[in-house]
mmCIF file of C-alpha atoms and ligand atoms in Angstrom:
data_model
loop_
_atom_site.group_PDB
_atom_site.id
_atom_site.type_symbol
_atom_site.label_atom_id
_atom_site.label_comp_id
_atom_site.label_asym_id
_atom_site.label_seq_id
_atom_site.Cartn_x
_atom_site.Cartn_y
_atom_site.Cartn_z
ATOM 1 C CA MET A 11 154.057 149.682 15.217
ATOM 2 C CA LYS A 12 153.246 146.852 15.827
ATOM 3 C CA HIS A 13 153.901 144.920 19.569
ATOM 4 C CA PHE A 14 154.506 141.838 20.544
ATOM 5 C CA LEU A 15 152.101 142.027 23.934
ATOM 6 C CA ASN A 16 150.008 138.951 23.493
ATOM 7 C CA THR A 17 148.821 136.681 20.708
ATOM 8 C CA GLN A 18 145.624 138.062 21.036
ATOM 9 C CA ASP A 19 146.700 140.754 18.835
ATOM 10 C CA TRP A 20 148.133 139.382 15.989
ATOM 11 C CA SER A 21 146.359 137.436 12.956
ATOM 12 C CA ARG A 22 146.048 133.538 12.985
ATOM 13 C CA ALA A 23 148.043 134.843 9.566
ATOM 14 C CA GLU A 24 150.971 136.747 11.087
ATOM 15 C CA LEU A 25 151.033 133.792 13.965
ATOM 16 C CA ASP A 26 151.358 131.206 11.762
ATOM 17 C CA ALA A 27 153.431 133.129 9.573
ATOM 18 C CA VAL A 28 156.138 133.495 13.216
ATOM 19 C CA LEU A 29 155.432 129.612 13.595
ATOM 20 C CA ALA A 30 156.440 128.744 10.386
ATOM 21 C CA GLN A 31 160.045 130.937 10.503
ATOM 22 C CA ALA A 32 160.397 129.863 13.974
ATOM 23 C CA ALA A 33 160.677 126.056 12.681
ATOM 24 C CA ALA A 34 163.180 127.349 9.868
ATOM 25 C CA PHE A 35 165.668 128.913 12.501
ATOM 26 C CA LYS A 36 165.414 125.143 14.044
ATOM 27 C CA ARG A 37 166.781 123.748 10.906
ATOM 28 C CA SER A 38 169.098 126.330 10.772
ATOM 29 C CA LYS A 39 169.609 128.381 13.025
ATOM 30 C CA ALA A 40 172.127 131.792 11.796
ATOM 31 C CA GLY A 41 170.278 134.647 10.032
ATOM 32 C CA ASP A 42 171.210 137.774 9.673
ATOM 33 C CA GLN A 43 167.188 138.995 10.380
ATOM 34 C CA LEU A 44 168.834 141.597 13.502
ATOM 35 C CA LYS A 45 171.938 141.956 12.234
ATOM 36 C CA GLY A 46 173.104 145.908 13.158
ATOM 37 C CA LYS A 47 170.049 145.876 15.944
ATOM 38 C CA SER A 48 169.992 145.491 19.386
ATOM 39 C CA ILE A 49 167.162 144.581 21.948
ATOM 40 C CA ALA A 50 166.414 145.971 25.863
ATOM 41 C CA LEU A 51 165.621 143.086 27.622
ATOM 42 C CA VAL A 52 164.441 144.109 31.043
ATOM 43 C CA PHE A 53 163.587 141.386 34.043
ATOM 44 C CA PHE A 54 161.660 142.145 37.086
ATOM 45 C CA ASN A 55 161.770 139.375 37.667
ATOM 46 C CA PRO A 56 163.645 135.743 37.860
ATOM 47 C CA SER A 57 164.583 133.577 34.471
ATOM 48 C CA LEU A 58 166.336 130.546 33.154
ATOM 49 C CA ARG A 59 164.539 130.182 30.184
ATOM 50 C CA THR A 60 163.731 133.456 29.418
ATOM 51 C CA ARG A 61 167.028 135.137 29.338
ATOM 52 C CA THR A 62 169.063 132.925 28.085
ATOM 53 C CA SER A 63 166.681 132.198 24.714
ATOM 54 C CA PHE A 64 166.226 135.758 24.020
ATOM 55 C CA GLU A 65 170.190 136.739 24.589
ATOM 56 C CA LEU A 66 171.832 133.283 22.309
ATOM 57 C CA GLY A 67 168.596 134.065 19.870
ATOM 58 C CA ALA A 68 169.587 137.603 19.412
ATOM 59 C CA PHE A 69 173.227 137.022 19.212
ATOM 60 C CA GLN A 70 172.189 134.351 16.871
ATOM 61 C CA LEU A 71 170.434 136.979 14.401
ATOM 62 C CA GLY A 72 173.544 139.205 14.000
ATOM 63 C CA GLY A 73 171.950 141.445 16.782
ATOM 64 C CA HIS A 74 173.311 141.816 20.940
ATOM 65 C CA ALA A 75 171.355 142.057 23.654
ATOM 66 C CA VAL A 76 171.266 144.038 27.101
ATOM 67 C CA VAL A 77 169.713 142.855 30.072
ATOM 68 C CA LEU A 78 168.506 145.442 32.334
ATOM 69 C CA GLN A 79 167.423 144.075 36.249
ATOM 70 C CA PRO A 80 165.291 147.408 37.948
ATOM 71 C CA GLY A 81 165.863 148.098 40.775
ATOM 72 C CA LYS A 82 169.287 145.514 41.143
ATOM 73 C CA ASP A 83 172.124 146.454 38.027
ATOM 74 C CA ALA A 84 169.337 150.209 36.911
ATOM 75 C CA TRP A 85 167.355 152.547 38.227
ATOM 76 C CA PRO A 86 164.321 151.186 40.273
ATOM 77 C CA ILE A 87 161.439 152.726 37.615
ATOM 78 C CA GLU A 88 157.857 154.413 38.647
ATOM 79 C CA PHE A 89 155.068 153.837 37.104
ATOM 80 C CA GLU A 90 152.412 156.209 38.466
ATOM 81 C CA LEU A 91 151.796 159.399 36.413
ATOM 82 C CA GLY A 92 151.719 162.588 38.770
ATOM 83 C CA LYS A 93 153.521 161.117 41.009
ATOM 84 C CA VAL A 94 155.349 162.553 43.395
ATOM 85 C CA MET A 95 158.627 160.671 43.575
ATOM 86 C CA ASP A 96 159.847 160.884 47.370
ATOM 87 C CA GLY A 97 159.589 156.565 47.441
ATOM 88 C CA GLU A 98 162.144 154.654 46.465
ATOM 89 C CA ALA A 99 161.307 154.921 42.565
ATOM 90 C CA GLU A 100 165.002 156.982 40.755
ATOM 91 C CA GLU A 101 163.484 157.587 37.532
ATOM 92 C CA HIS A 102 160.222 157.071 35.686
ATOM 93 C CA ILE A 103 158.917 154.862 32.805
ATOM 94 C CA ALA A 104 158.366 158.240 30.819
ATOM 95 C CA GLU A 105 161.832 158.643 30.627
ATOM 96 C CA VAL A 106 163.314 155.031 30.707
ATOM 97 C CA ALA A 107 161.011 153.781 28.113
ATOM 98 C CA ARG A 108 162.160 156.980 25.488
ATOM 99 C CA VAL A 109 165.629 156.816 26.314
ATOM 100 C CA LEU A 110 165.846 153.210 25.518
ATOM 101 C CA SER A 111 164.177 153.712 22.668
ATOM 102 C CA ARG A 112 167.064 155.338 21.533
ATOM 103 C CA TYR A 113 169.416 153.066 22.186
ATOM 104 C CA VAL A 114 168.118 149.416 20.679
ATOM 105 C CA ASP A 115 165.613 149.085 18.232
ATOM 106 C CA LEU A 116 163.431 146.219 20.428
ATOM 107 C CA VAL A 117 162.160 146.947 24.261
ATOM 108 C CA ALA A 118 161.572 143.244 25.551
ATOM 109 C CA VAL A 119 159.804 143.196 29.145
ATOM 110 C CA ARG A 120 159.183 140.724 32.379
ATOM 111 C CA ALA A 121 156.644 141.957 34.969
ATOM 112 C CA PHE A 122 154.717 139.639 37.349
ATOM 113 C CA PRO A 123 152.355 140.881 39.300
ATOM 114 C CA LYS A 124 152.218 141.174 42.616
ATOM 115 C CA PHE A 125 149.558 139.156 43.635
ATOM 116 C CA GLN A 126 148.267 141.565 46.335
ATOM 117 C CA ASP A 127 144.966 143.077 44.279
ATOM 118 C CA TRP A 128 144.102 140.963 41.053
ATOM 119 C CA ALA A 129 142.095 144.405 40.077
ATOM 120 C CA VAL A 130 145.467 146.601 40.058
ATOM 121 C CA ASP A 131 147.297 143.586 38.536
ATOM 122 C CA ARG A 132 145.180 143.132 35.409
ATOM 123 C CA GLU A 133 145.850 146.055 34.306
ATOM 124 C CA ASP A 134 149.649 144.907 33.544
ATOM 125 C CA LYS A 135 150.460 148.436 33.939
ATOM 126 C CA VAL A 136 154.351 147.984 33.576
ATOM 127 C CA LEU A 137 154.219 146.114 30.489
ATOM 128 C CA ARG A 138 151.331 148.864 29.023
ATOM 129 C CA ALA A 139 153.494 151.156 30.600
ATOM 130 C CA PHE A 140 156.177 150.384 28.385
ATOM 131 C CA ALA A 141 153.967 149.608 25.211
ATOM 132 C CA LYS A 142 153.167 153.635 25.968
ATOM 133 C CA TYR A 143 156.527 155.239 26.029
ATOM 134 C CA SER A 144 158.570 153.372 23.852
ATOM 135 C CA THR A 145 159.254 154.414 19.966
ATOM 136 C CA VAL A 146 160.157 151.109 19.440
ATOM 137 C CA PRO A 147 158.238 147.895 19.495
ATOM 138 C CA VAL A 148 157.496 146.016 22.875
ATOM 139 C CA ILE A 149 157.910 141.928 23.471
ATOM 140 C CA ASN A 150 156.383 140.740 26.478
ATOM 141 C CA LEU A 151 158.299 138.097 28.373
ATOM 142 C CA GLU A 152 155.593 137.212 30.685
ATOM 143 C CA THR A 153 153.381 139.221 32.578
ATOM 144 C CA ILE A 154 150.297 138.136 33.048
ATOM 145 C CA THR A 155 150.256 136.185 30.004
ATOM 146 C CA HIS A 156 153.618 134.528 28.131
ATOM 147 C CA PRO A 157 153.018 134.741 24.538
ATOM 148 C CA CYS A 158 156.455 133.542 23.979
ATOM 149 C CA GLN A 159 155.604 130.398 25.789
ATOM 150 C CA GLU A 160 152.214 130.123 23.658
ATOM 151 C CA LEU A 161 154.491 129.509 20.780
ATOM 152 C CA ALA A 162 156.860 127.689 21.799
ATOM 153 C CA HIS A 163 154.038 125.500 23.153
ATOM 154 C CA ALA A 164 151.743 125.866 19.715
ATOM 155 C CA LEU A 165 155.190 124.680 17.831
ATOM 156 C CA ALA A 166 155.716 121.401 20.494
ATOM 157 C CA LEU A 167 152.621 120.015 19.140
ATOM 158 C CA GLN A 168 153.058 120.592 16.060
ATOM 159 C CA GLU A 169 156.188 118.762 15.860
ATOM 160 C CA HIS A 170 154.703 116.288 17.595
ATOM 161 C CA PHE A 171 151.544 115.980 15.731
ATOM 162 C CA GLY A 172 153.389 116.356 12.142
ATOM 163 C CA THR A 173 150.828 118.871 11.088
ATOM 164 C CA THR A 174 150.500 122.411 11.689
ATOM 165 C CA ASP A 175 146.638 121.921 11.419
ATOM 166 C CA LEU A 176 146.190 121.196 15.673
ATOM 167 C CA ARG A 177 142.138 121.405 14.922
ATOM 168 C CA GLY A 178 140.107 118.938 16.562
ATOM 169 C CA LYS A 179 142.557 117.409 19.762
ATOM 170 C CA LYS A 180 142.015 117.405 22.619
ATOM 171 C CA PHE A 181 143.785 119.856 24.807
ATOM 172 C CA VAL A 182 143.406 119.693 28.817
ATOM 173 C CA LEU A 183 144.590 122.616 30.442
ATOM 174 C CA THR A 184 144.922 121.401 34.811
ATOM 175 C CA TRP A 185 145.985 122.830 37.355
ATOM 176 C CA THR A 186 148.360 121.251 39.231
ATOM 177 C CA TYR A 187 149.567 122.148 43.825
ATOM 178 C CA HIS A 188 152.541 123.863 44.208
ATOM 179 C CA PRO A 189 153.170 125.276 47.271
ATOM 180 C CA LYS A 190 152.578 128.748 46.740
ATOM 181 C CA PRO A 191 150.261 130.902 44.714
ATOM 182 C CA LEU A 192 151.270 131.379 41.646
ATOM 183 C CA ASN A 193 150.883 133.690 38.602
ATOM 184 C CA THR A 194 148.304 132.795 36.184
ATOM 185 C CA ALA A 195 149.763 134.060 33.013
ATOM 186 C CA VAL A 196 150.810 130.551 31.490
ATOM 187 C CA ALA A 197 147.195 129.538 32.021
ATOM 188 C CA ASN A 198 146.250 132.238 30.870
ATOM 189 C CA SER A 199 148.082 132.116 28.094
ATOM 190 C CA ALA A 200 147.799 127.994 27.228
ATOM 191 C CA LEU A 201 144.132 128.793 27.290
ATOM 192 C CA THR A 202 144.137 130.980 24.989
ATOM 193 C CA ILE A 203 146.636 129.257 22.233
ATOM 194 C CA ALA A 204 144.712 126.425 22.284
ATOM 195 C CA THR A 205 141.336 127.480 22.050
ATOM 196 C CA ARG A 206 142.872 129.674 18.671
ATOM 197 C CA MET A 207 144.777 126.514 16.944
ATOM 198 C CA GLY A 208 140.586 125.469 17.175
ATOM 199 C CA MET A 209 141.701 122.493 19.635
ATOM 200 C CA ASP A 210 138.762 120.915 21.942
ATOM 201 C CA VAL A 211 139.915 122.714 25.388
ATOM 202 C CA THR A 212 138.584 121.751 28.791
ATOM 203 C CA LEU A 213 140.400 123.616 31.590
ATOM 204 C CA LEU A 214 140.127 121.688 34.622
ATOM 205 C CA CYS A 215 140.687 122.991 37.891
ATOM 206 C CA PRO A 216 139.754 122.242 42.036
ATOM 207 C CA THR A 217 136.553 124.279 42.324
ATOM 208 C CA PRO A 218 134.948 127.228 40.269
ATOM 209 C CA GLU A 219 137.348 129.909 42.024
ATOM 210 C CA TYR A 220 140.043 128.562 39.989
ATOM 211 C CA ALA A 221 138.921 129.564 36.946
ATOM 212 C CA LEU A 222 140.862 132.189 35.281
ATOM 213 C CA ASP A 223 139.885 136.462 34.980
ATOM 214 C CA GLU A 224 136.906 136.412 32.242
ATOM 215 C CA ARG A 225 138.999 138.674 29.876
ATOM 216 C CA TYR A 226 140.599 134.976 28.861
ATOM 217 C CA LEU A 227 137.529 133.281 28.881
ATOM 218 C CA GLY A 228 136.035 135.926 26.885
ATOM 219 C CA TRP A 229 139.346 135.497 24.477
ATOM 220 C CA ALA A 230 139.382 131.131 24.058
ATOM 221 C CA ARG A 231 135.313 131.958 23.804
ATOM 222 C CA ASP A 232 136.510 133.601 21.218
ATOM 223 C CA ASN A 233 138.818 131.887 19.538
ATOM 224 C CA VAL A 234 136.562 128.574 19.784
ATOM 225 C CA ALA A 235 133.844 129.801 17.760
ATOM 226 C CA GLU A 236 136.074 131.259 14.663
ATOM 227 C CA SER A 237 137.979 128.332 15.120
ATOM 228 C CA GLY A 238 135.082 125.568 15.324
ATOM 229 C CA GLY A 239 136.963 124.282 18.370
ATOM 230 C CA SER A 240 135.360 124.039 22.375
ATOM 231 C CA PHE A 241 135.758 125.367 25.852
ATOM 232 C CA ARG A 242 134.734 124.304 28.747
ATOM 233 C CA MET A 243 135.239 123.967 32.709
ATOM 234 C CA SER A 244 135.625 120.676 34.566
ATOM 235 C CA HIS A 245 136.547 120.217 37.835
ATOM 236 C CA ASP A 246 136.610 116.060 37.007
ATOM 237 C CA ILE A 247 139.874 114.789 36.626
ATOM 238 C CA THR A 248 138.918 111.203 35.568
ATOM 239 C CA GLU A 249 136.575 112.533 32.952
ATOM 240 C CA ALA A 250 138.741 115.493 32.186
ATOM 241 C CA TYR A 251 142.091 113.771 31.406
ATOM 242 C CA THR A 252 139.931 110.246 29.701
ATOM 243 C CA GLY A 253 141.036 110.634 25.625
ATOM 244 C CA ALA A 254 143.089 113.544 25.872
ATOM 245 C CA ASP A 255 145.614 114.056 23.360
ATOM 246 C CA VAL A 256 146.997 116.524 25.050
ATOM 247 C CA VAL A 257 147.840 117.342 28.916
ATOM 248 C CA TYR A 258 149.545 120.919 29.826
ATOM 249 C CA ALA A 259 150.240 121.556 33.564
ATOM 250 C CA LYS A 260 150.722 124.477 35.361
ATOM 251 C CA SER A 261 149.572 126.346 38.865
ATOM 252 C CA TRP A 262 147.951 129.517 39.390
ATOM 253 C CA GLY A 263 146.428 131.079 42.987
ATOM 254 C CA ALA A 264 142.420 131.870 42.803
ATOM 255 C CA ILE A 265 141.500 135.150 41.898
ATOM 256 C CA PRO A 266 139.191 135.939 44.509
ATOM 257 C CA TYR A 267 141.821 135.285 47.358
ATOM 258 C CA PHE A 268 144.594 137.795 45.756
ATOM 259 C CA GLY A 269 146.531 139.437 48.998
ATOM 260 C CA ARG A 270 144.493 136.990 51.477
ATOM 261 C CA TRP A 271 146.282 133.917 50.285
ATOM 262 C CA GLU A 272 146.807 132.463 53.666
ATOM 263 C CA GLN A 273 142.619 131.662 53.412
ATOM 264 C CA GLU A 274 143.056 130.174 49.583
ATOM 265 C CA LYS A 275 146.016 127.535 51.428
ATOM 266 C CA PRO A 276 143.469 125.455 53.291
ATOM 267 C CA ILE A 277 141.767 124.869 49.546
ATOM 268 C CA ARG A 278 145.015 124.275 47.572
ATOM 269 C CA ASP A 279 146.616 121.672 50.344
ATOM 270 C CA ALA A 280 143.356 119.647 50.166
ATOM 271 C CA HIS A 281 144.148 119.596 46.322
ATOM 272 C CA LYS A 282 148.093 118.433 46.329
ATOM 273 C CA HIS A 283 146.223 115.157 43.961
ATOM 274 C CA PHE A 284 146.140 117.514 40.555
ATOM 275 C CA ILE A 285 149.403 115.891 40.979
ATOM 276 C CA VAL A 286 150.277 114.684 36.995
ATOM 277 C CA ASP A 287 150.833 111.614 37.050
ATOM 278 C CA GLU A 288 151.109 108.237 35.381
ATOM 279 C CA ALA A 289 147.689 106.842 36.775
ATOM 280 C CA LYS A 290 146.448 110.003 35.449
ATOM 281 C CA MET A 291 147.782 109.687 31.585
ATOM 282 C CA ALA A 292 147.015 105.970 31.074
ATOM 283 C CA LEU A 293 143.445 107.539 30.877
ATOM 284 C CA THR A 294 144.563 109.810 27.941
ATOM 285 C CA ASN A 295 144.880 109.076 24.390
ATOM 286 C CA ASN A 296 148.451 108.184 24.429
ATOM 287 C CA GLY A 297 148.504 111.682 25.128
ATOM 288 C CA VAL A 298 151.472 114.084 25.694
ATOM 289 C CA PHE A 299 152.575 116.500 28.652
ATOM 290 C CA SER A 300 153.618 119.760 28.252
ATOM 291 C CA HIS A 301 154.844 122.872 30.898
ATOM 292 C CA CYS A 302 156.586 125.689 30.816
ATOM 293 C CA LEU A 303 158.941 125.042 33.522
ATOM 294 C CA PRO A 304 160.372 125.320 35.863
ATOM 295 C CA LEU A 305 158.478 122.866 37.568
ATOM 296 C CA ARG A 306 159.049 121.436 40.900
ATOM 297 C CA ARG A 307 159.324 117.509 40.540
ATOM 298 C CA ASN A 308 156.723 114.821 42.351
ATOM 299 C CA VAL A 309 154.700 117.960 43.348
ATOM 300 C CA LYS A 310 153.268 119.279 40.301
ATOM 301 C CA ALA A 311 153.916 116.467 37.925
ATOM 302 C CA THR A 312 156.038 112.660 38.883
ATOM 303 C CA ASP A 313 159.228 111.949 38.116
ATOM 304 C CA ALA A 314 157.838 109.042 35.792
ATOM 305 C CA VAL A 315 155.641 111.565 33.673
ATOM 306 C CA MET A 316 158.714 113.872 33.320
ATOM 307 C CA ASP A 317 161.069 111.010 32.165
ATOM 308 C CA SER A 318 158.505 109.541 29.909
ATOM 309 C CA PRO A 319 157.867 109.701 26.448
ATOM 310 C CA GLN A 320 155.445 111.730 26.752
ATOM 311 C CA CYS A 321 156.683 114.838 27.980
ATOM 312 C CA ILE A 322 157.883 117.163 25.640
ATOM 313 C CA ALA A 323 158.518 120.178 28.339
ATOM 314 C CA ILE A 324 162.256 120.498 26.564
ATOM 315 C CA GLU A 325 161.365 120.415 23.197
ATOM 316 C CA GLU A 326 158.931 123.143 24.235
ATOM 317 C CA ALA A 327 161.812 125.124 26.267
ATOM 318 C CA GLU A 328 164.115 124.220 23.137
ATOM 319 C CA ASN A 329 161.465 126.072 21.105
ATOM 320 C CA ARG A 330 160.962 129.248 23.039
ATOM 321 C CA LEU A 331 164.500 130.186 21.255
ATOM 322 C CA HIS A 332 163.517 129.404 18.406
ATOM 323 C CA VAL A 333 159.394 131.702 18.039
ATOM 324 C CA GLN A 334 161.506 134.343 19.766
ATOM 325 C CA LYS A 335 163.974 134.770 17.516
ATOM 326 C CA ALA A 336 161.144 134.567 15.052
ATOM 327 C CA VAL A 337 159.151 136.995 16.907
ATOM 328 C CA MET A 338 162.248 139.285 17.288
ATOM 329 C CA ALA A 339 162.922 138.993 13.309
ATOM 330 C CA ALA A 340 159.166 140.486 12.224
ATOM 331 C CA LEU A 341 159.169 143.461 14.841
ATOM 332 C CA ALA A 342 162.720 144.594 13.998
ATOM 333 C CA ASN A 343 161.620 144.928 10.595
ATOM 334 C CA GLN A 344 158.104 145.375 10.465
HETATM 335 N N1 LIG B 649 159.192 129.140 31.146
HETATM 336 C C1 LIG B 649 159.755 130.372 31.740
HETATM 337 O O1 LIG B 649 158.943 131.873 30.995
HETATM 338 O O2 LIG B 649 160.988 130.079 31.933
HETATM 339 P P1 LIG B 649 162.041 130.755 33.184
HETATM 340 O O3 LIG B 649 160.939 131.417 34.033
HETATM 341 O O4 LIG B 649 163.080 130.503 33.508
HETATM 342 O O5 LIG B 649 162.328 132.025 31.716
#
């Protein structure tokens, strides 16, 4: 049984098939691939796009979605094995995942890191526990990666460039300022899919401390070795933007500072100039700009960039619906 935890677990042919099916769903939204089937959407964190697009996507394919928020409208869950459960949690993932699997055909999970200890967060324990105990396929709705966002972005780029072959495009993943330290998930994912698609990828970040986890840097290196693209890291804004075909922005907290964010804050605050603005975009090869959203305007990117024809963030957000329908259809009918 196949899950959708990371794109890296799927072959390039499987990803291409999902993207092709997503493009077909975009042309004609109705289908019966989930007729009589259901999905549990388990949210430990807030969402606008993910929840809306999954609920509607299931409906459009004849299925039904149930949204659960443990600790809010569902019981708090324990994930540790062997724990004496005398705290807040009322039930264990061993029961939760197996019970849900008796009701639904797919389980999808959003569980952000705790931001205290990256060595713990990088184990992705919540998602892995759902995958371990569920007897139906599990979908990652964003934990320490965001594979659905990856596919939506890839489809948006394929549409923009008018080809499914993105090899040779110059892709810049730029860190941006944000007042809070954010999840590295979308950055990990952007790096993963851009290198998987054979693009020439630059990871632009303020200092070496903002490098992503070695697991994802390794995936990037493996991907370009296979795809023929390239990957490098830069701290030079002008050099990175010059000639870029794609600028993808995301803010994230520096991994060495997990759990001691007050020490990271001065570094982050010193790099507010990483905002995506018209002057930087003017250096590109008439490049497109995108972001996973939500985005703080005039903090991560200026109004002018967000409202420019180069911005494809809304297209990418729409594509969440189409690619997720394709993922659900593939998993529910394997
Ligand atoms: N990009 C994204 O996942 O949006 P939400 O957090 O609103 O779901």
